[in-house]
Coordinates of C-alpha atoms in Angstrom, one line a residue:
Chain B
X1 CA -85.5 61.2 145.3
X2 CA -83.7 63.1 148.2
X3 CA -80.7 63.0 146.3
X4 CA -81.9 64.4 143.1
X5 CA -83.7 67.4 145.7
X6 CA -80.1 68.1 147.1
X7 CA -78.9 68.4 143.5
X8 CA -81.8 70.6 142.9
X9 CA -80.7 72.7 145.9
X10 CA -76.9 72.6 145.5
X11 CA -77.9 74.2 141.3
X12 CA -80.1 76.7 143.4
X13 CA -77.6 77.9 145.8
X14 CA -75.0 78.3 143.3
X15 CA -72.6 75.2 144.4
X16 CA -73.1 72.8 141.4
X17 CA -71.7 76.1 139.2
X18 CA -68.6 77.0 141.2
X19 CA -65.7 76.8 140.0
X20 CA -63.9 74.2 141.6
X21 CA -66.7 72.4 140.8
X22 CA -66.8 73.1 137.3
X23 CA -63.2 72.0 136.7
X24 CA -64.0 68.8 134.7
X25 CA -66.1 70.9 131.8
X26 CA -69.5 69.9 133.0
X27 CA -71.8 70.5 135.8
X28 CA -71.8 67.6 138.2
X29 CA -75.2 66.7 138.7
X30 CA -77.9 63.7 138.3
X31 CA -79.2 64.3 134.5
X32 CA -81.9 62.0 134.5
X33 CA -83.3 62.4 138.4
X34 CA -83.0 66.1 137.9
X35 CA -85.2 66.0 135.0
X36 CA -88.2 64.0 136.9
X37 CA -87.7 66.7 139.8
X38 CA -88.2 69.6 136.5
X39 CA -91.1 67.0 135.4
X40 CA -92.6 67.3 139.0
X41 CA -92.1 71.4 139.7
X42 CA -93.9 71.9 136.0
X43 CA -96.4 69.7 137.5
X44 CA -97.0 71.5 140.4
X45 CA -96.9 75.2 138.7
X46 CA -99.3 74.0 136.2
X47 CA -102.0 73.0 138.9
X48 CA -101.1 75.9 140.7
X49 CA -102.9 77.2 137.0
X50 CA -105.4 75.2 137.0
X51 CA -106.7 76.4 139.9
X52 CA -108.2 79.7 138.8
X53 CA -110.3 77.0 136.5
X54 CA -111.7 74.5 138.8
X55 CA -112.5 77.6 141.3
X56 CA -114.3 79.3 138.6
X57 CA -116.7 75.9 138.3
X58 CA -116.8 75.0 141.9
X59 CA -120.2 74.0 143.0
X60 CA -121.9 74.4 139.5
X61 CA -122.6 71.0 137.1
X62 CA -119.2 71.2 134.8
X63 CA -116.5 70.9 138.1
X64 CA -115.5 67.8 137.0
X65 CA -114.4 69.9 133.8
X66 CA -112.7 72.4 136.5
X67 CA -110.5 69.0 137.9
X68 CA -109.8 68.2 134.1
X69 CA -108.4 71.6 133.4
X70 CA -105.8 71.6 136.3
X71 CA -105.0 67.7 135.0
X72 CA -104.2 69.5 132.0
X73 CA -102.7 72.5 133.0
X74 CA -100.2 70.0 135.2
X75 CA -98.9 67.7 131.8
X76 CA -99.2 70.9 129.7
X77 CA -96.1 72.9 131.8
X78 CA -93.7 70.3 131.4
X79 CA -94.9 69.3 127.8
X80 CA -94.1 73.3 127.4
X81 CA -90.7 73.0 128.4
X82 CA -90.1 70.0 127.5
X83 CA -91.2 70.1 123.6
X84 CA -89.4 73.6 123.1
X85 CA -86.1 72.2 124.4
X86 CA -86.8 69.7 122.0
X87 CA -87.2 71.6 119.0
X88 CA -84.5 74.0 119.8
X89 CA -81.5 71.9 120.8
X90 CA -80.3 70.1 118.3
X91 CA -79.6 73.4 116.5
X92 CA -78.0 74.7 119.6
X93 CA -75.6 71.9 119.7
X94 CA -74.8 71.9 116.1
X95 CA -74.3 75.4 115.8
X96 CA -72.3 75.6 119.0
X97 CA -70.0 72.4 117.9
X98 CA -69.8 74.6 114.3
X99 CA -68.2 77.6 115.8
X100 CA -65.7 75.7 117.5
X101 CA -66.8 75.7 120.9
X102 CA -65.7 73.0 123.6
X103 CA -68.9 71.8 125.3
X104 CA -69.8 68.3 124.4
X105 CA -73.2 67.0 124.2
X106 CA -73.8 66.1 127.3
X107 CA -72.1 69.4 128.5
X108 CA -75.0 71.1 126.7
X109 CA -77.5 69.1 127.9
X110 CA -76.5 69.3 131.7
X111 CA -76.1 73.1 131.3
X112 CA -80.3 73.0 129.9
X113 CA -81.0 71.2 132.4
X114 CA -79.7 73.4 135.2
X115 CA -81.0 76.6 133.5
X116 CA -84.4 75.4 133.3
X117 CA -84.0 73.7 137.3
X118 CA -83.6 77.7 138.3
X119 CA -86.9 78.8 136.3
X120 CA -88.7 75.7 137.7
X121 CA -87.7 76.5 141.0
X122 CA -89.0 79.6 140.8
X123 CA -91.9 79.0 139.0
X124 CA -93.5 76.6 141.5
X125 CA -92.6 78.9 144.6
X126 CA -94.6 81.1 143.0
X127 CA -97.6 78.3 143.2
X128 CA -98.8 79.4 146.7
X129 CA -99.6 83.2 145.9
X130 CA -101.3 82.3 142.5
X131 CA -103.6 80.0 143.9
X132 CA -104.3 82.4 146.6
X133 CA -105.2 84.9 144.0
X134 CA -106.9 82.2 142.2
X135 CA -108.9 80.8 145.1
X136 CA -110.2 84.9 145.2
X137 CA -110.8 86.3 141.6
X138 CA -113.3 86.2 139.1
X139 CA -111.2 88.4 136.6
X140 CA -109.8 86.0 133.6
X141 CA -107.2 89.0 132.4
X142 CA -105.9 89.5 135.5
X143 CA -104.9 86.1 136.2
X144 CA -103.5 86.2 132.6
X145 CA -101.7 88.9 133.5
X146 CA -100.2 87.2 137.0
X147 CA -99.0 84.4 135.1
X148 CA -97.0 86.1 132.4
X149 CA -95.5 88.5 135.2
X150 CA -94.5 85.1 137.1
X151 CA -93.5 83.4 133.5
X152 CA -91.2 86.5 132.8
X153 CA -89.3 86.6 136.2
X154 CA -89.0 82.7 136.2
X155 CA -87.3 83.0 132.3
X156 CA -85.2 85.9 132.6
X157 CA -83.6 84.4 135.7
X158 CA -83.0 81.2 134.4
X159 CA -81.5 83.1 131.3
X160 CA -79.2 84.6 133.1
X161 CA -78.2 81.8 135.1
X162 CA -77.6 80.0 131.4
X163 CA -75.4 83.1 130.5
X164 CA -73.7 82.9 133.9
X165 CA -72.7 79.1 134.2
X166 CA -71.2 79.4 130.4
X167 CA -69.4 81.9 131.4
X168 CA -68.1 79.9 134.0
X169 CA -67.3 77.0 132.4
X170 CA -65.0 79.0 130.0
X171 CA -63.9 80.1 132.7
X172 CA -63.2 76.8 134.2
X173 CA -61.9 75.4 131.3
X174 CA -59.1 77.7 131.1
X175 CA -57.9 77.3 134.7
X176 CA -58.1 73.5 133.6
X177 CA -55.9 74.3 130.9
X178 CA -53.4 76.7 133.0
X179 CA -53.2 73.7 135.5
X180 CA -52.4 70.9 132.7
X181 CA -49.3 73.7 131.1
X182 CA -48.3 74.5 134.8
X183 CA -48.2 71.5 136.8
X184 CA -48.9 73.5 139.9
X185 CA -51.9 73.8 141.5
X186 CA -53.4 77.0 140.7
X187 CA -56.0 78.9 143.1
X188 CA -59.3 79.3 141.9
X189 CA -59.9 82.9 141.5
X190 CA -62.1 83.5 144.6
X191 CA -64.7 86.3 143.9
X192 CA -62.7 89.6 144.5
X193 CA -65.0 91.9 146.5
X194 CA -64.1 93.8 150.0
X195 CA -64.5 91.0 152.8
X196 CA -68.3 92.2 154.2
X197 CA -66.6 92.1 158.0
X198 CA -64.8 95.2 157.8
X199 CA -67.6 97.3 156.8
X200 CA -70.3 95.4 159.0
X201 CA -70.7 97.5 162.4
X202 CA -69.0 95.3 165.0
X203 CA -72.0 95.0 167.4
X204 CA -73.7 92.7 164.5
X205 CA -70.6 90.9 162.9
X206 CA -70.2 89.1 166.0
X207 CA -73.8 88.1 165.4
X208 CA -73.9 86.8 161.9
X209 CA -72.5 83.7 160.5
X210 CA -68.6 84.2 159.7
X211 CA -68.2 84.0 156.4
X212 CA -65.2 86.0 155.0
X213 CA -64.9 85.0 151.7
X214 CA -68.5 85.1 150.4
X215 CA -68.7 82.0 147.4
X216 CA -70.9 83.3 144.6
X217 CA -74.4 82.8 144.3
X218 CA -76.0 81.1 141.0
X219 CA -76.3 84.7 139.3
X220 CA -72.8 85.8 140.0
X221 CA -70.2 87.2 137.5
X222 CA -67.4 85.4 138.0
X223 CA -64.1 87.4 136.8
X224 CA -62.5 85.7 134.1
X225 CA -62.0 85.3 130.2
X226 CA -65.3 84.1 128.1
X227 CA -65.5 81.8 125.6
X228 CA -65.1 82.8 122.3
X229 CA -67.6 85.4 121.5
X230 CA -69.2 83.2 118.9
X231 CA -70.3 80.8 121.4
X232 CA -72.1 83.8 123.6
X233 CA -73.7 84.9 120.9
X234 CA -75.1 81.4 119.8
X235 CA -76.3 80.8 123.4
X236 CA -77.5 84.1 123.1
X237 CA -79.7 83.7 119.9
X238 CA -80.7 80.4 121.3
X239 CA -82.4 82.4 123.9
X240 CA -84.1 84.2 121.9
X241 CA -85.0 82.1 119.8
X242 CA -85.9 79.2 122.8
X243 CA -88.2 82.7 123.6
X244 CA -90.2 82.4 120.3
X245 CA -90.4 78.6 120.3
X246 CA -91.6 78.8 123.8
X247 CA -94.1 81.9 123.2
X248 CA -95.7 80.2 120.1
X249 CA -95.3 76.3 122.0
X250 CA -97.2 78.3 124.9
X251 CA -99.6 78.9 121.9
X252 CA -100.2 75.7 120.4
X253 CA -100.8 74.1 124.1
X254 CA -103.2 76.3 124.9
X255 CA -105.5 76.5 127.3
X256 CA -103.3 76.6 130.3
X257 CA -105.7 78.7 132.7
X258 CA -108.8 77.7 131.1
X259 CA -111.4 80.3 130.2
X260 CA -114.1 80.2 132.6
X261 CA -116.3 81.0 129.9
X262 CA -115.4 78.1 127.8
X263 CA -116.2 74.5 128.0
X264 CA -112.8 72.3 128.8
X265 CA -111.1 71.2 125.7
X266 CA -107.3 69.7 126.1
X267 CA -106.5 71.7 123.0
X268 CA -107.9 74.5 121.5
X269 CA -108.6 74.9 117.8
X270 CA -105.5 75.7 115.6
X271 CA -106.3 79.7 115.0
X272 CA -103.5 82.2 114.3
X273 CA -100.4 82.1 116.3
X274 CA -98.9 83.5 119.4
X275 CA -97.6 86.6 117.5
X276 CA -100.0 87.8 115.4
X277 CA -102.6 87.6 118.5
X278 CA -100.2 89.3 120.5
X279 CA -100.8 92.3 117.4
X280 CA -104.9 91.5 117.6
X281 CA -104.6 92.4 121.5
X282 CA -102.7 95.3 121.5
X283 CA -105.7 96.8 118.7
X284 CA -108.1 94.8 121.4
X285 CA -106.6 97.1 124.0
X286 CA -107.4 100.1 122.0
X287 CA -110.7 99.4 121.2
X288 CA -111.9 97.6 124.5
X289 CA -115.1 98.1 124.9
X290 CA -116.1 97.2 129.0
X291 CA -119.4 97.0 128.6
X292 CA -119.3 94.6 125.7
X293 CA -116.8 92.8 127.3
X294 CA -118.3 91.4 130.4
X295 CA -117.8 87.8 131.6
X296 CA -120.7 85.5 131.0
X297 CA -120.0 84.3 134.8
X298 CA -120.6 86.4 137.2
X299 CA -120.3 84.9 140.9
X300 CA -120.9 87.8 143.0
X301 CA -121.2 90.6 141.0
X302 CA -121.1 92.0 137.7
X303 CA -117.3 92.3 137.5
X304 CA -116.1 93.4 133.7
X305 CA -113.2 92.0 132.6
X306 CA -109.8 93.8 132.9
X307 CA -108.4 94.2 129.1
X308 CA -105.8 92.5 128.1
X309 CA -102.3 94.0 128.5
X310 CA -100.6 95.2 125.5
X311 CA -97.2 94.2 126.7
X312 CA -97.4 90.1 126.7
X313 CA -93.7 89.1 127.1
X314 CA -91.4 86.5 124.9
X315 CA -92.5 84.3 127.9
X316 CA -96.1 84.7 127.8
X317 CA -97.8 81.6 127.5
X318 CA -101.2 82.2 129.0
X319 CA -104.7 81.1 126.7
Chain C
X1 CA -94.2 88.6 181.2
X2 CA -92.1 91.2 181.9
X3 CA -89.0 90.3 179.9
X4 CA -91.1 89.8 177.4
X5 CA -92.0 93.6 177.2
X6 CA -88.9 94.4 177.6
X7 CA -87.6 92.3 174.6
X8 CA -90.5 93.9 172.5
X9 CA -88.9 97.5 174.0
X10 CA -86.0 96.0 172.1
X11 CA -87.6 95.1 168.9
X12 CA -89.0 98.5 168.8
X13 CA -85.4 100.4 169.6
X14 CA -84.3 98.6 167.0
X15 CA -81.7 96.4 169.4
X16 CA -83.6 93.0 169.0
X17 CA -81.1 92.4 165.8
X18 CA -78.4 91.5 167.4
X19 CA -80.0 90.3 170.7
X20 CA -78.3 87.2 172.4
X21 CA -80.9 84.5 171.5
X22 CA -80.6 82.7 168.7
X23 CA -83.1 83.2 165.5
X24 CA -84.7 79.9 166.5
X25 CA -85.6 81.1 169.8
X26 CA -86.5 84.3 169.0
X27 CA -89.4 83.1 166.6
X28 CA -91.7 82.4 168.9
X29 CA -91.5 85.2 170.7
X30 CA -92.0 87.4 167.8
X31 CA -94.7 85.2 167.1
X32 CA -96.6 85.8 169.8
X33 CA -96.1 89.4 170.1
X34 CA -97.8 89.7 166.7
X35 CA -100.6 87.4 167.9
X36 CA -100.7 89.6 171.3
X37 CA -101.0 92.9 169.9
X38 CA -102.6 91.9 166.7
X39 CA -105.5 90.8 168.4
X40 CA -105.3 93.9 170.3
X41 CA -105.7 96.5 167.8
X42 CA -108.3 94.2 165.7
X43 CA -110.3 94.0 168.8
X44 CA -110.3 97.7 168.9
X45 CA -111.4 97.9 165.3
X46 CA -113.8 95.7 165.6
X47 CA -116.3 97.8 168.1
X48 CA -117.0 99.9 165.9
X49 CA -120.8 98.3 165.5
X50 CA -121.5 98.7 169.4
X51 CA -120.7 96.1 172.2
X52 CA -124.1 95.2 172.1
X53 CA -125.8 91.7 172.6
X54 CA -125.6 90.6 168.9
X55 CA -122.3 92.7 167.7
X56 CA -119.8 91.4 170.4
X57 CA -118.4 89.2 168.0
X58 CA -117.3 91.4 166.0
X59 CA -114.5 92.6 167.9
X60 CA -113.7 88.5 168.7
X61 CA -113.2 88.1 164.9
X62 CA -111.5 91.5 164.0
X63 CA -109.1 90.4 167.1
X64 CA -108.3 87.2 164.6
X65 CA -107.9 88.7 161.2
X66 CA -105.0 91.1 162.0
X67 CA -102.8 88.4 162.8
X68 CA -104.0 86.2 160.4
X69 CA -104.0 88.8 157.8
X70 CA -100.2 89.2 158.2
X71 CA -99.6 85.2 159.0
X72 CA -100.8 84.1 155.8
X73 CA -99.8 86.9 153.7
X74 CA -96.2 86.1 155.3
X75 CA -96.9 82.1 154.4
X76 CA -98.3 83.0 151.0
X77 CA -95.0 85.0 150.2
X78 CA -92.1 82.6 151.5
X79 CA -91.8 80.1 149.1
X80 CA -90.6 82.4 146.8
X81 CA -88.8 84.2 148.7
X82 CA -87.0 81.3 149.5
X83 CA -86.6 80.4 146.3
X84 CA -85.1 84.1 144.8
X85 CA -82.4 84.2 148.0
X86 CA -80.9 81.1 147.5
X87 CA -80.7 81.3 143.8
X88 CA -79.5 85.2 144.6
X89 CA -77.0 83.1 147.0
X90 CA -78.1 84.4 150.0
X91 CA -79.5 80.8 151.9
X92 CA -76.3 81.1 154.1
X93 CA -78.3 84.3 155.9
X94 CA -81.7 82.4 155.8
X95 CA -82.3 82.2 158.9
X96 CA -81.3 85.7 159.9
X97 CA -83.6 87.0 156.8
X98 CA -86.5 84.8 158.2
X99 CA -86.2 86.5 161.3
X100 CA -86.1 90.4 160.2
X101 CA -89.3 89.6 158.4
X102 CA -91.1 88.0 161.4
X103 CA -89.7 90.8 163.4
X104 CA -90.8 93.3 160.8
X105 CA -94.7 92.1 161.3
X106 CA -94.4 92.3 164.8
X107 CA -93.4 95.6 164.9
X108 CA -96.0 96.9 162.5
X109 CA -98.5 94.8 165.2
X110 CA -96.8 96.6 167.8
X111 CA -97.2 100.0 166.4
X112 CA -101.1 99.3 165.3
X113 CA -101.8 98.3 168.9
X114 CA -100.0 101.8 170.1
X115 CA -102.5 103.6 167.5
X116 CA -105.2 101.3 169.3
X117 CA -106.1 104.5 171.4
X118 CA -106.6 106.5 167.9
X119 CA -109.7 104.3 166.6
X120 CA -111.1 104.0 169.9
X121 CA -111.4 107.7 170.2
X122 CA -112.0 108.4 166.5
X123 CA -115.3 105.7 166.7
X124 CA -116.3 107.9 170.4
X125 CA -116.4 111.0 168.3
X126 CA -117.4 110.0 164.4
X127 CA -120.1 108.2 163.6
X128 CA -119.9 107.8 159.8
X129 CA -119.5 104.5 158.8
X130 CA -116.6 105.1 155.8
X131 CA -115.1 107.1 157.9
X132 CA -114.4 105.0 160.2
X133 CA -113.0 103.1 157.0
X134 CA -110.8 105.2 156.3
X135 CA -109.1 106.3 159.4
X136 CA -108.3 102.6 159.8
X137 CA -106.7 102.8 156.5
X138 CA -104.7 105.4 157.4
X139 CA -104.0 104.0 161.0
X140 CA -102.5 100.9 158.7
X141 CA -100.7 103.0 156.5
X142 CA -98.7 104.7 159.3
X143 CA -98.1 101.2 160.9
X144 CA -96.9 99.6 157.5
X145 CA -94.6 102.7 156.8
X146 CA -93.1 102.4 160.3
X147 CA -92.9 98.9 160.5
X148 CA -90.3 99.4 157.1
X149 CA -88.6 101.3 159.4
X150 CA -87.9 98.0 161.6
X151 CA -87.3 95.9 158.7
X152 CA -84.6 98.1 157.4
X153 CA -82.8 98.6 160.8
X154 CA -82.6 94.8 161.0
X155 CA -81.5 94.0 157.9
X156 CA -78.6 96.8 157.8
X157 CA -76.0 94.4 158.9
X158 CA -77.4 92.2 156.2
X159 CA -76.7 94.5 153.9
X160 CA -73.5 95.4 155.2
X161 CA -72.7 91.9 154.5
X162 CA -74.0 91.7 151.0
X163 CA -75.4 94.2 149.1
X164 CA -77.9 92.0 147.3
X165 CA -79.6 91.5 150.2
X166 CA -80.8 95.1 149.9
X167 CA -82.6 93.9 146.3
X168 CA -83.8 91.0 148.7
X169 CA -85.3 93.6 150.9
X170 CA -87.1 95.3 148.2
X171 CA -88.4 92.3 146.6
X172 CA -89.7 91.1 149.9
X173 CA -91.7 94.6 150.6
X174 CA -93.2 94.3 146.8
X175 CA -94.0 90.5 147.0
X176 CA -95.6 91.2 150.9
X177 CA -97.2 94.4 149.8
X178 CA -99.0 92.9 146.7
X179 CA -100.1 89.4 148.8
X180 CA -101.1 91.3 151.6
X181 CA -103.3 94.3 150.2
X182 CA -105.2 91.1 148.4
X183 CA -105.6 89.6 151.7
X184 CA -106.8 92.5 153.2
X185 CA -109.3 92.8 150.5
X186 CA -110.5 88.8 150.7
X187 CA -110.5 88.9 154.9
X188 CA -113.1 92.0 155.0
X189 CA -115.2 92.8 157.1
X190 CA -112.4 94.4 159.5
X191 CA -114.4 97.0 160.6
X192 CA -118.0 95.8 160.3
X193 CA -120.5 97.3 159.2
X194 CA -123.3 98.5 161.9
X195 CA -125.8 97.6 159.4
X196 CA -124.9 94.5 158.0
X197 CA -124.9 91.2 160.7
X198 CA -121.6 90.0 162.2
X199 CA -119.8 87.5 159.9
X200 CA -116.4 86.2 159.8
X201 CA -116.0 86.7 155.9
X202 CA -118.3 88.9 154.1
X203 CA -120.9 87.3 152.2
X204 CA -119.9 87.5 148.7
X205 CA -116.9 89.8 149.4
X206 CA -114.6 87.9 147.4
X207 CA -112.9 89.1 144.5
X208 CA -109.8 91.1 143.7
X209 CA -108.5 94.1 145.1
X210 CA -106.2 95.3 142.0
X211 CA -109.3 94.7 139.7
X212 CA -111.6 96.7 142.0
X213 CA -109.2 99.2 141.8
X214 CA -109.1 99.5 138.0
X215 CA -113.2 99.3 137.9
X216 CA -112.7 102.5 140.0
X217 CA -110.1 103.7 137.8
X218 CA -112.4 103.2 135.2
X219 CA -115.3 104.4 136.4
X220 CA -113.4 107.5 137.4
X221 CA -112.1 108.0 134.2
X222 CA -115.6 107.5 132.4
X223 CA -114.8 104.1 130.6

């Protein structure tokens, strides 16, 4: 278990997708420990979500309903990610094998399960400040809202960290290649910035940690050629289309937060999809009516609900 | 005690950064400065009410929420933190980051305490009770704003060293900022009310700054 946390940690800090230790065409890291330690961050994101439910029933008859929501919420965050990576990858890996690219399978499979370690990491740090805002508002929309803000800063960085480590491992593979032609031991491109001592004031340098030659973090451009620019633009599509998957998956699971209002249910009729409600909420938004629109419970107050906002991300996989 | 003051002269002159103790010694120290003047510029805010009988508590528990109101908005907001600098590849300066920010709350504690004076004389001479409100918004306001000040002068060599960290530093103020106007809001009373009795949390206070705020908006606005 420690183990599979220090993988976690050396993905984070950017070591497992350094060069050097890229040189063998795949990230080193424990496949199958690292996807329990995914299993367990979903987990603990998705009862960070399930919060906003049980504290919307606490002390009232249907609290038990409150502790089944966040039970829910907790299997539903990895089942998200889990079942979209499943639809989508097989046509990832084929279409990336088709245009001639030089990952292998378990290449792939490594490199998906790094990306999504970054946007699980972040995720669940964002656990303690959305149970705070939980544990304090009565506002559905806004909580809504909180979670597709956290949902879109977790995906778009561990996009980029996707885009990133392919890059790399072209990048990697080529210096393989240069190594195998020329026998000599080639240096491994070090990141080619100005060394931070000479501009830091003296008085402080001293002070820091010495570190001349900074190593690149996990979202660092590394210079270097690319892979083909077929296989960007697959991974690329993938991405988007991982996005839609993900959006509509989001959909299907639903609830995730758990309308107050609305008695527990693990799933929620089939209506619509994610895309065409997206288009019903931005007319909603229009149209919103305050009055009309006010919350059945009301704790303290009588607190209207905040409409819905119009922009709901690729991401978005609130209820 | 006295190198103590004179260490918080230093935080203030902005010298503490690279003082010669380490950043695991200099936690807490920093720590309790913002207990120690925390508590003194709550206290202040608290007498508003009187120090009568049945109101000395007040101060008592207006003393506890400054601190605590920055404590666990800091808490609240590290995980994440955490998480976005080592991913940004910034974990090597942790520990350095850590303490800018703890030294950045402590100096906004500091400053509060020096505008401790302010309220005093402001509840002498007003009696109004919003009033009062709002002149310790504003006495926050000038302390938040300044205490920037201290987290920018410690995190220049940061910078120096990295530019992301300057991202870092702006994501930090945003993530803070939004946790800990929220907190604020949830910790009320600070002030206390001369009419309403002397509680720790407000009865039935809770609720959501932002979403207040957009009622008001609203309201405003003739939604």
């Amino acid at each position: 278990m420690l183990t599979w946390f220090k993988a976690l940690d050396r993905v984070l800090k950017g070591e497992a997708t350094r060069l050097d230790s890229l040189r063998g065409g795949s990230i080193a890291l424990p496949f199958g420990g690292l996807s329990v330690l995914l299993i367990l961050l979903g987990a603990v994101y998705g009862a960070c979500m399930g919060a906003f439910a049980l504290m919307g029933r606490w002390g009232t008859d249907t609290q038990a309903s409150g502790y089944l929501q966040m039970l829910a919420s907790a299997s539903k965050v990895p089942m998200l990610f889990s079942l979209t990576l499943l639809v989508t990858f097989p046509s990832l890996y084929v279409f990336n094998a088709l245009v001639g690219s030089r990952l292998g399978f378990a290449s792939v499979g490594r490199l998906m399960v790094a990306a999504l370690a970054v946007t699980m990491a972040v995720l669940a740090s964002f656990g303690t400040i959305l149970v705070f805002f939980s544990l304090c508002t009565t506002s559905y929309p806004f909580i809504v809202l909180l979670n597709v803000v956290m949902f879109a800063i977790a995906g778009v960085l561990g996009m980029r960290f996707l885009l990133q480590t392919l890059h790399r491992l072209a990048v990697a593979r080529e210096l393989d290649d240069a190594a195998a032609i020329v026998p000599t031991p080639i240096a491994v491109t070090a990141p080619t910035e100005v060394p931070a001592e000479s501009i830091a004031p003296q008085a402080y340098s001293s002070e820091l940690p010495a570190s001349v030659s900074k190593p690149p973090g996990a979202l660092d451009r590394i210079e270097g050629h690319a892979f083909g620019p077929h296989v960007r633009s697959i991974f690329k599509i993938w991405i988007l289309v991982f996005g839609l998957v993900g959006a509509q998956m989001g959909w299907v699971l639903r609830p995730f937060i758990g309308n107050p209002n609305a008695p527990f249910t693990f799933f929620r009729e089939r209506e619509s999809n994610f895309f065409e409600a997206v288009v019903n909420k931005i007319g909603e938004v229009a149209t919103w009516d305050t009055k009309k629109a006010k919350p059945a419970r009301q704790r303290h107050d009588d607190r209207a609900g905040m409409p819905l906002p119009p922009a709901t991300t690729k991401t978005y996989t609130g209820d | 005690m006295r190198s103590f003051l004179r260490q918080t002269d230093r935080l203030l002159r902005g010298r503490d950064v690279a003082g010669d103790e380490s950043p695991r010694s200099a936690l807490p120290r920093l720590l309790l400065t913002i207990g120690l003047f925390g508590v003194l510029y709550g206290a202040t805010m608290g007498t508003f009410g009187g120090l009568t009988a049945e109101r000395w508590l007040q101060p008592v528990y207006s003393g506890l929420k400054v601190p605590l109101l920055l404590l666990v908005t800091f808490v609240l907001s590290l995980p994440s933190f955490f998480v976005l600098n080592t991913i940004l590849g910034l974990r090597a300066d942790f520990a350095y980051v850590l303490r800018s920010l703890v030294a950045m709350q402590a100096g906004i504690t500091v400053i509060l305490a020096s505008l401790a004076p302010f309220t005093a004389f402001w509840y002498a001479s007003v009696e109004d009770y919003n009033a009062a409100l709002m002149f310790n918004a504003l006495m926050f306001a000038i302390a938040s704003i300044a205490g920037q000040f201290t987290l920018k002068r410690s995190y220049k060599p940061l910078i120096a060293r990295d530019p992301r960290h300057r991202l870092m530093m702006r994501g930090w103020l945003l993530i803070y900022a939004f946790v800990g106007i929220q907190m604020g809001w949830v910790l009320r009373p600070f002030v206390g009310s001369p009419d309403a009795p002397t509680r720790f949390f407000r009865q039935g206070a809770w609720g959501n700054a932002y979403v207040e705020v957009f009622h008001i908006a609203g309201r405003a606005m003739g939604w």
